[in-house]
Coordinates of N, CA and C in Angstrom, one line a residue:
X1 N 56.3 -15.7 27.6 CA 57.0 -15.9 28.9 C 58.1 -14.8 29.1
X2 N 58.2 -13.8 28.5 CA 59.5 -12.9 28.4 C 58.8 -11.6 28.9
X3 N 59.5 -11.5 30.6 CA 59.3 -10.6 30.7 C 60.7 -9.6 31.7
X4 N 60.2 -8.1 31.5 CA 61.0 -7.2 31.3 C 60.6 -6.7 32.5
X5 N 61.6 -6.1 33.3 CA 61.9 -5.6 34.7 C 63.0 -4.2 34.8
X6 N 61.7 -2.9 35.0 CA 63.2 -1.8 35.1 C 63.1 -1.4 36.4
X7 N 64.1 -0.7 37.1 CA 64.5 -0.4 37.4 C 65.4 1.2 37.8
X8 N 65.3 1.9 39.0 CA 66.6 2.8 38.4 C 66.0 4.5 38.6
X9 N 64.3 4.5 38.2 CA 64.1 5.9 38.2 C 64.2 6.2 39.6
X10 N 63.9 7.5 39.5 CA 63.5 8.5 40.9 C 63.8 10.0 41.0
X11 N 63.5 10.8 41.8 CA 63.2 12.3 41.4 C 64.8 12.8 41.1
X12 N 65.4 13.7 40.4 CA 66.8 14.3 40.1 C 66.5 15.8 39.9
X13 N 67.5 16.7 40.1 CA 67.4 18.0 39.4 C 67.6 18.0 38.5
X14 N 67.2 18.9 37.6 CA 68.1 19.0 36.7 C 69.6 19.6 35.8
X15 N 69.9 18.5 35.1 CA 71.8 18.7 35.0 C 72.0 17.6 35.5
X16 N 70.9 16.9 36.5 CA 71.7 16.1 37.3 C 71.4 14.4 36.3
X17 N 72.3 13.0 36.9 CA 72.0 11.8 36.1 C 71.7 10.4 36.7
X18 N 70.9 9.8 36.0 CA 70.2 8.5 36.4 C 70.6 7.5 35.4
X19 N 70.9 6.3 36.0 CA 71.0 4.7 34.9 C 69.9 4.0 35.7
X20 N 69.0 4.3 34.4 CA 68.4 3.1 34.4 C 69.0 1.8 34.2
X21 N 68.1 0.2 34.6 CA 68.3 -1.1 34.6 C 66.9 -1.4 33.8
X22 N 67.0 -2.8 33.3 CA 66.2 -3.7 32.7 C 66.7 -5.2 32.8
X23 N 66.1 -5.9 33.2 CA 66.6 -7.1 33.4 C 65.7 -8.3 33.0
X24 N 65.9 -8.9 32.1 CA 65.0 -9.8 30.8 C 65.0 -10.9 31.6
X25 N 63.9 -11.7 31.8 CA 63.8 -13.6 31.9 C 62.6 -13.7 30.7
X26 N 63.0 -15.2 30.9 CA 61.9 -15.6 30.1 C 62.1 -15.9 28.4
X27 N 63.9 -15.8 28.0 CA 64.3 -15.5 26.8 C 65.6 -16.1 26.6
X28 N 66.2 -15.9 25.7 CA 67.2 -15.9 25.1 C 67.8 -14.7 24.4
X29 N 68.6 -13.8 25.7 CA 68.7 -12.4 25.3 C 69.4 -11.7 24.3
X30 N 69.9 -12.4 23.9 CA 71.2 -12.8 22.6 C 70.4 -12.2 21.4
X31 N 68.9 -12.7 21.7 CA 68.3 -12.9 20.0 C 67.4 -12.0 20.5
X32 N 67.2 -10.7 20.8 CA 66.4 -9.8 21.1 C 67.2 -8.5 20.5
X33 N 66.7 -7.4 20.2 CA 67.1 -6.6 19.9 C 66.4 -5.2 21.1
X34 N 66.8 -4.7 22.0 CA 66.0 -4.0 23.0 C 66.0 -2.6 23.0
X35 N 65.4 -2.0 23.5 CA 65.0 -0.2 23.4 C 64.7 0.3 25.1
X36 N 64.4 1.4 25.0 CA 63.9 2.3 25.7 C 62.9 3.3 25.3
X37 N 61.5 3.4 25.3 CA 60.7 4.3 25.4 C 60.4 4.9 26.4
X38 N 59.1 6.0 26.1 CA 58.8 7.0 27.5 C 57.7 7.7 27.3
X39 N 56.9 8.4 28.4 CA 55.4 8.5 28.4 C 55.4 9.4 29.5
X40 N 55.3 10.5 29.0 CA 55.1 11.7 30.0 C 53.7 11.9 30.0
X41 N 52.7 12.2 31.2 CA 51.5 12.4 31.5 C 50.6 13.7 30.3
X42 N 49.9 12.6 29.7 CA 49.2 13.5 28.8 C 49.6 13.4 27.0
X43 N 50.5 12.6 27.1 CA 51.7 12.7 25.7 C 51.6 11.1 25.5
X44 N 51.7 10.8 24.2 CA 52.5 9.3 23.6 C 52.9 9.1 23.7
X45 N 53.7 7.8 24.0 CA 54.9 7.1 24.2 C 55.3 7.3 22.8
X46 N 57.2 7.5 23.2 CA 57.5 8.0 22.3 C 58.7 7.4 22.4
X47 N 59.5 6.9 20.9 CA 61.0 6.5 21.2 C 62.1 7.1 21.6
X48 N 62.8 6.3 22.9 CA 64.3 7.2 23.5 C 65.7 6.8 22.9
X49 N 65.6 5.2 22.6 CA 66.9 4.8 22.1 C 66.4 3.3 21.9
X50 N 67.5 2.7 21.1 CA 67.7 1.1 20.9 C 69.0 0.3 20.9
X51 N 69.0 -0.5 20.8 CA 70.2 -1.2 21.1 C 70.3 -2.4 19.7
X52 N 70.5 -3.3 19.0 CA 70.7 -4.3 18.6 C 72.2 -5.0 18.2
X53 N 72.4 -6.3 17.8 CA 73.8 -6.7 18.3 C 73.8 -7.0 16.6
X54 N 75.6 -6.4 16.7 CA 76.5 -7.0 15.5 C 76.6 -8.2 15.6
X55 N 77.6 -8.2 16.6 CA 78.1 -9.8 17.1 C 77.9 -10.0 18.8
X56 N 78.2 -10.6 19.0 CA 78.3 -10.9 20.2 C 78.9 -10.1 21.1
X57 N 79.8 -9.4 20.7 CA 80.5 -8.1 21.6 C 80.7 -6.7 20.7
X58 N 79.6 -6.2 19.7 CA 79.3 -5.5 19.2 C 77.8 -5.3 18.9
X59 N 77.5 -3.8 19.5 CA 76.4 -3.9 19.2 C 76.2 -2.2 18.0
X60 N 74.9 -1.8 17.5 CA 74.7 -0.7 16.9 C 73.5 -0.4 17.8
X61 N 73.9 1.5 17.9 CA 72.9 2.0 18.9 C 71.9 2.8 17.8
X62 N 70.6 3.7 18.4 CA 69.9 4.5 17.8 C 69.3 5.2 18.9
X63 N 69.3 6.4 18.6 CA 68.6 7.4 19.8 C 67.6 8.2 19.0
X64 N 66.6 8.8 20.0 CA 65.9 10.2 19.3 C 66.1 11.2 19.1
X65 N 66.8 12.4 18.7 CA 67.1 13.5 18.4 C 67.2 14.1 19.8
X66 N 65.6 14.3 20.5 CA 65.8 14.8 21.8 C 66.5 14.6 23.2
X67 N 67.7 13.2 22.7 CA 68.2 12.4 24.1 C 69.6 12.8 23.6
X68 N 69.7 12.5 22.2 CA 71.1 12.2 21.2 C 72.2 13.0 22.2
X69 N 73.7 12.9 22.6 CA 74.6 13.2 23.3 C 74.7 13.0 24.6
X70 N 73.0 13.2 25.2 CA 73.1 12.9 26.8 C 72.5 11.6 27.7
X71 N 72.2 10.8 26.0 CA 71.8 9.4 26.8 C 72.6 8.6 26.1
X72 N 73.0 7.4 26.9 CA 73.5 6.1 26.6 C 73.2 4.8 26.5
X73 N 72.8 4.0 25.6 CA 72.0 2.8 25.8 C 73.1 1.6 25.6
X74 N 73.0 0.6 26.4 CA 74.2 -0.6 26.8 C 73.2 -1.6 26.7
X75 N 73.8 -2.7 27.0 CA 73.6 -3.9 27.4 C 74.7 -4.9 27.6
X76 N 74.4 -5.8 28.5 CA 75.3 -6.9 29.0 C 74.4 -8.0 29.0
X77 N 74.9 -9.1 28.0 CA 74.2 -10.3 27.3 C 74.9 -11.0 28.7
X78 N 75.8 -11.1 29.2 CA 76.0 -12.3 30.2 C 75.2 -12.4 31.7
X79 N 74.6 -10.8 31.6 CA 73.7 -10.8 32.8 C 72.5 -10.9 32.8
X80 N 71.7 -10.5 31.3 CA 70.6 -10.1 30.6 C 70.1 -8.9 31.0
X81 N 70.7 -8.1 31.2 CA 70.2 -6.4 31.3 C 70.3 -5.5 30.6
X82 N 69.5 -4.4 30.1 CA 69.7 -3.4 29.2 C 69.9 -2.0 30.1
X83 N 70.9 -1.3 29.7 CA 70.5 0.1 30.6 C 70.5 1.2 29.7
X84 N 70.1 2.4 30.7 CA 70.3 3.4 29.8 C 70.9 5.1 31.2
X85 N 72.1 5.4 30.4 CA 72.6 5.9 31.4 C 72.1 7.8 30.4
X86 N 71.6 8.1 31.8 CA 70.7 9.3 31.7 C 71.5 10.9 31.8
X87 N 72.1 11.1 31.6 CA 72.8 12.6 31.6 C 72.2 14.1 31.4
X88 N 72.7 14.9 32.3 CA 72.2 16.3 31.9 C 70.9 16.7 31.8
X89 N 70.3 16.0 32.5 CA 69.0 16.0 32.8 C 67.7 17.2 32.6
X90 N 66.9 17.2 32.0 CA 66.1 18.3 31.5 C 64.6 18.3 32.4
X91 N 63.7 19.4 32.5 CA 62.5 18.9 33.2 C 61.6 18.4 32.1
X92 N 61.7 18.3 31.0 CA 60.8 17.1 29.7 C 61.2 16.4 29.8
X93 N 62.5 15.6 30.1 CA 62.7 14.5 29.9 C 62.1 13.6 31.4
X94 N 60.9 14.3 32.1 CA 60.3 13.4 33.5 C 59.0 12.7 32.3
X95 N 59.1 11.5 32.5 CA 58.2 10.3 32.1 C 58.4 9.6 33.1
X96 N 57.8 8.6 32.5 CA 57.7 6.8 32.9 C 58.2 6.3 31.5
X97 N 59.3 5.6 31.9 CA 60.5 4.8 31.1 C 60.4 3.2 31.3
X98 N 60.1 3.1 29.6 CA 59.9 1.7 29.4 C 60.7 0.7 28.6
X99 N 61.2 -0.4 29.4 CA 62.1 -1.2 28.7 C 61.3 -1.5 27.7
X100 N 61.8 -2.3 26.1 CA 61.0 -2.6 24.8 C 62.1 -3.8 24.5
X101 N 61.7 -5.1 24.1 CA 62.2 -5.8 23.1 C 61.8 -6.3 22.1
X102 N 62.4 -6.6 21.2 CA 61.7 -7.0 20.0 C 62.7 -8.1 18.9
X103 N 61.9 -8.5 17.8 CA 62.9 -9.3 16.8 C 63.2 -8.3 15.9
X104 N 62.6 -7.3 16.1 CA 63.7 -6.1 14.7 C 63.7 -5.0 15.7
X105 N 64.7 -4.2 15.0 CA 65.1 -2.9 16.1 C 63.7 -2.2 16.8
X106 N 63.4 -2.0 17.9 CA 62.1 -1.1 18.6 C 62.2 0.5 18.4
X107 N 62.2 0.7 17.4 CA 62.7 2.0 17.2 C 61.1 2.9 16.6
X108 N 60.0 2.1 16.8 CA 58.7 2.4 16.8 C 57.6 2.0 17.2
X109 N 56.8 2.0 17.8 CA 56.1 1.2 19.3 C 55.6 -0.2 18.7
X110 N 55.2 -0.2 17.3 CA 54.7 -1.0 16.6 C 55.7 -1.7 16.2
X111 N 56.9 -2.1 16.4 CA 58.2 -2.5 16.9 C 58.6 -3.7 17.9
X112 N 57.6 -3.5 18.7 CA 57.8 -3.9 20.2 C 57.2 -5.3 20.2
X113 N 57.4 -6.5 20.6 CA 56.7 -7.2 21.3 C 57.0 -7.2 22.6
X114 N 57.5 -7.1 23.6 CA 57.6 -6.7 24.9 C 58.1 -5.3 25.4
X115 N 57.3 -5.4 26.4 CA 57.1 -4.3 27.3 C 57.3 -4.5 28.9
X116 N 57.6 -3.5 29.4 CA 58.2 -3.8 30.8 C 57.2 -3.3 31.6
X117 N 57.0 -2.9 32.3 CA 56.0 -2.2 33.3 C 56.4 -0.9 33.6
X118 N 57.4 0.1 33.6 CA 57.8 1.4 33.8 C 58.0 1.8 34.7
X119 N 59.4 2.9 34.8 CA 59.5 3.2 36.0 C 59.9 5.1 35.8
X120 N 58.9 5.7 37.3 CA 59.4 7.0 36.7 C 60.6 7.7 36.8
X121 N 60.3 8.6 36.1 CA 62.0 9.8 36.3 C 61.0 10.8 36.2
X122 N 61.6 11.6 37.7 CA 61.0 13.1 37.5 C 62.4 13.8 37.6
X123 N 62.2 14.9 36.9 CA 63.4 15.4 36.6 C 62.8 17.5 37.1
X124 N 63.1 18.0 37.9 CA 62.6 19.0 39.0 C 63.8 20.3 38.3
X125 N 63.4 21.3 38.4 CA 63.7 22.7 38.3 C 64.3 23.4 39.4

């Protein structure tokens, strides 16, 4: 029953930045640990970042080498959304961006039991 809704893409230059949204039903978002993947035409989906909670108002992040400094991954348990705030924008970084949740960190596709439907970022020259 847990499903995932993003949000957020659309065409940018680049330099320029986008936040993504994700917005969970179907759950108990407390006990999920959530991500962001991405799937550029032709390429594997590949991991962007993760999220999982210390406590309740702490969480630990993880990113991919290729996002590390210019992306941001959040979440707000009282609204059930995950976002991911997109900075400095590159032309590789245009995919289709997919929310991920899971019971252990998604920090590998085999990771994931949910998946969102995707949304693109073109990111232009």
């Amino acid at each position: 029953q847990v499903q995932l809704v993003e949000s957020g893409g659309g065409l940018v230059q680049a330099g320029g930045s986008l936040r993504l949204s994700c917005e969970a039903s179907g759950c108990t978002f407390s006990t999920l640990a959530m991500g962001w993947f991405r799937q550029a035409p032709g390429k594997e989906r590949e991991f962007v970042a993760a999220i999982s909670l210390v406590s309740l108002s702490a969480a630990r992040t993880y990113y991919a080498d290729s996002v590390k400094g210019r992306f941001t991954i959040s979440r707000n348990n009282a609204k059930n959304m995950e976002f991911l705030q997109m900075n400095s924008l590159k032309p590789e970084d245009t995919a289709v961006y997919y929310c991920a949740a899971g019971t252990t960190i998604p920090r590998y596709i085999n990771d994931v039991n949910y998946w969102g439907k995707g949304t693109l970022v073109t990111v232009s020259s």
